[in-house]
Amino acid sequence: MYTKEKIKDLQVDTKEWLKDSNGIAVQKNNLEDLRNILRFHEHRYYVENNPLISDFEYDQLYKKLENFEKEYPELITKDSPTQRVGTSLIKDFPKTRHLVPMLSLENSYNEEDLKDWDRKAKELSGLDEIEYTVEPKFDGASISLVYENNLLTRGVTRGDGEIGDDITPNIFQIKAIPLSAPFDTINIQQIEIRGEILINKDNFKKYNESLMEEGIPPLANPRNAAAGSLRIKDTAVVRKRNLEGFLYHVSYILNVQEDKKGSIHSHSEMLEMLRKFGFRTPQQELKVLKGIHAVIKEVHEFEKQRDQLPYEIDGMVIKVNDLELQEKLGMTSHHPRWAIAFKFKARQATSKLLSVEFQVGRTGAVTPVAKIQPVALGGVTVSSISIHNEDYINEKDLMLGDNILIERSGDVIPQIVKSLPELRDGHEKKIAFPKECPICKQALYKTAEEAVWRCININCKAQVLERIIHFVSKDAMDIKSFGEANVRKFFEMNLLKDIPGIYELDIAKLKSLEGFGEKSISNLQEAIEKSKHQPLHRFIYSLGIRYVGETTAKTIAQHIHHILDLQKLSVEELMKLDDVGVKVGASIHEFFQNNDNILMLKKLEDLGIQPEIKQLEKMDGNLSGQTFLFTGTLTTFKRSEAESMVEKHGGKILSGVSSKLNYLIAGEDAGSKLEKAKKIPGIKILSEEDFKKLLSV
Ligand code: IVH
């Protein structure tokens, strides 16, 4: 779709639009230019994974379009990049019939299966050798998209293959899927395209981490995450999942003219057409090969790269390349004869649930951990699996002695997919959840909203120990050479009782321990010393405050200068921070209202813990929770633009000077507001230059 010349033009145009920050009134016919520039950059980012401009520049252009469209709402088009957004709550997903039924693929598991399939195809076609394509079998949720007169008009889940759910508003949230494409240029009036919606491994990991921070069991695999995300009834939530999509098959074309597929004669050409029109296709991974032997070689080669891919695949799909030959081979009642899936080694295995141990975490949550018959899976031996909480045990219908199906995809933590109750022989036993803490023996509690039972004895040894382990861990204070094993050892020997104890270790006593030579002791001392000046966000995270994961800790760190600043913030004030809702806010508040915690923090300070504070300039453009007011004349920005930049970065614009104001940006000839602000302590007065620094522009 984009030639070198066109990209050059667009780069020049982008610069023009970015330069034009005084907001010269847009010519109505320029509006589509701006949209095209945005579409181009979305394509570079989401489809090609190769952006040409920064997120900030993109946001500026986007805001510009949004403002112009607000001014001329009659000029908004259905495929404008702004039309993806707009929060909408979906009531129902209407049932919709696919234009062509979505068949599934025949599976193959070894070379023999592939050779058999090839033999049959050759017999049916009368050919000696067939040209095949080989591409990844994406492990996500399949969808079909319909474009009519160039516009994306609907997206439907597979459903039962005939009828699926119309999830169009959610498909609009996936930026890799174009809202329009120039099908008219090749006479196509209506087209149905199939593909797979995925969540990449990184985003899946982040999503699972956020679930676990909330005490919710993580999802077993990215496929479930993608399928589940498509069924969420709030488009704003769907947008945050960062779904991606690959399109790999055209199932229906309605041409304006007779020539059915125009100049497209093969699957590879069809994908090339889709790619040119802005779709993400498996083009880079696609191989066109003659004969089944070359195919077999390729699938084995590709399997080796499986773990390096950013998304999950569960095999390869082999297709007859020639479309006419595809038609000739036709379908069985279940699947096409012209395609077959080659499945990679399963990442599932069966095992037996032998026993359950109950572990007490640093927040007192009692987690049942299933000990299972060891089984090799995805390169590691799995012998224990978290089974999260009592509800989870009931939902999965787990019993001691059960046969279970387990799964581990990529670097994902192993999960129990299900129990296999049909294999029970009557010897299975119910899993009894303890009523008291397995360590300190105090009664466990559970609130109505939560699924976990907790030991609420804050001095419970198990909790204290886990808190220390968390404090020294890699993502927290990263006290190298301390490690979980040493913490346990020192704790058991009473050399270490609490977190401040890390900085008061009796080195002389360590020297008498077996395995602690001069070198390891000096390494340990060095690591402890170094940790005293870790960045503030690490220190916050290391405290193990409930619901405060690394991301939240980073947000908090950007808004305080000293850990004890948090003691002064109300739940409401905390909630002004990005990602801090009432639950997280209340948890932080509770932590800093607890006297023992404050004493511990003061003690740590006395022991020399002085976390590194990042300056505001390094705020990464994050103004979340901060309030702003502009006064006087700005020279680089229009007032409205500066205000929308603040909002885009999470800040808020106030209408007047008051004690709630954090920043007053004073331009030229600032008057009474500036005078008033000077009198109120706490308001920071910035010049336009300072403001730009704050946003790092
Ligand atoms: S072609 C009519 N290509 O695998 C044939 N399917 O088990 C259309 N899948 O239902 C399917 N990657 O959801 C095709 N590159 C790929 C695929 C793929 C994943 C899914 C698809 C299909 C299922 C069959």
GROMACS .gro file of C-alpha atoms in nm, residues 355-372 383-390 393 413 431-434 436-441 444 452-456 460-467 469 484 488:
model
   55
  355SER     CA    1  -0.163  -3.399   4.791
  356VAL     CA    2  -0.226  -3.035   4.873
  357GLU     CA    3  -0.002  -2.809   5.082
  358PHE     CA    4  -0.124  -2.480   5.219
  359GLN     CA    5   0.125  -2.195   5.196
  360VAL     CA    6   0.095  -1.865   5.377
  361GLY     CA    7   0.200  -1.567   5.165
  362ARG     CA    8   0.332  -1.230   5.273
  363THR     CA    9  -0.017  -1.079   5.280
  364GLY     CA   10  -0.147  -1.370   5.486
  365ALA     CA   11  -0.330  -1.529   5.194
  366VAL     CA   12  -0.341  -1.904   5.234
  367THR     CA   13  -0.276  -2.061   4.897
  368PRO     CA   14  -0.334  -2.429   4.828
  369VAL     CA   15  -0.055  -2.581   4.622
  370ALA     CA   16  -0.117  -2.914   4.453
  371LYS     CA   17   0.166  -3.165   4.460
  372ILE     CA   18   0.133  -3.371   4.146
  383SER     CA   19   0.565  -3.130   4.028
  384SER     CA   20   0.360  -2.863   4.202
  385ILE     CA   21   0.095  -2.624   4.081
  386SER     CA   22  -0.085  -2.344   4.259
  387ILE     CA   23  -0.457  -2.410   4.282
  388HIS     CA   24  -0.524  -2.057   4.406
  389ASN     CA   25  -0.825  -2.077   4.640
  390GLU     CA   26  -1.125  -2.271   4.761
  393ILE     CA   27  -1.092  -2.608   4.376
  413ILE     CA   28   0.315  -2.081   3.494
  431ILE     CA   29  -0.964  -3.148   4.962
  432ALA     CA   30  -1.018  -3.013   5.313
  433PHE     CA   31  -0.940  -2.644   5.349
  434PRO     CA   32  -0.786  -2.562   5.690
  436GLU     CA   33  -0.658  -2.222   6.102
  437CYS     CA   34  -0.324  -2.090   5.983
  438PRO     CA   35  -0.096  -2.387   5.916
  439ILE     CA   36   0.194  -2.191   6.067
  440CYS     CA   37   0.072  -1.978   6.361
  441LYS     CA   38  -0.250  -2.174   6.419
  444LEU     CA   39  -0.835  -1.789   5.921
  452VAL     CA   40  -0.897  -1.626   4.963
  453TRP     CA   41  -0.875  -1.723   5.328
  454ARG     CA   42  -0.628  -1.514   5.522
  455CYS     CA   43  -0.423  -1.536   5.835
  456ILE     CA   44  -0.463  -1.189   5.984
  460CYS     CA   45   0.267  -1.475   6.178
  461LYS     CA   46   0.615  -1.613   6.113
  462ALA     CA   47   0.526  -1.733   5.766
  463GLN     CA   48   0.415  -1.384   5.665
  464VAL     CA   49   0.719  -1.215   5.814
  465LEU     CA   50   0.949  -1.457   5.635
  466GLU     CA   51   0.768  -1.413   5.302
  467ARG     CA   52   0.784  -1.035   5.341
  469ILE     CA   53   1.195  -1.283   5.085
  484GLU     CA   54   1.539  -1.697   4.926
  488ARG     CA   55   1.514  -1.888   5.515
   0.00000   0.00000   0.00000
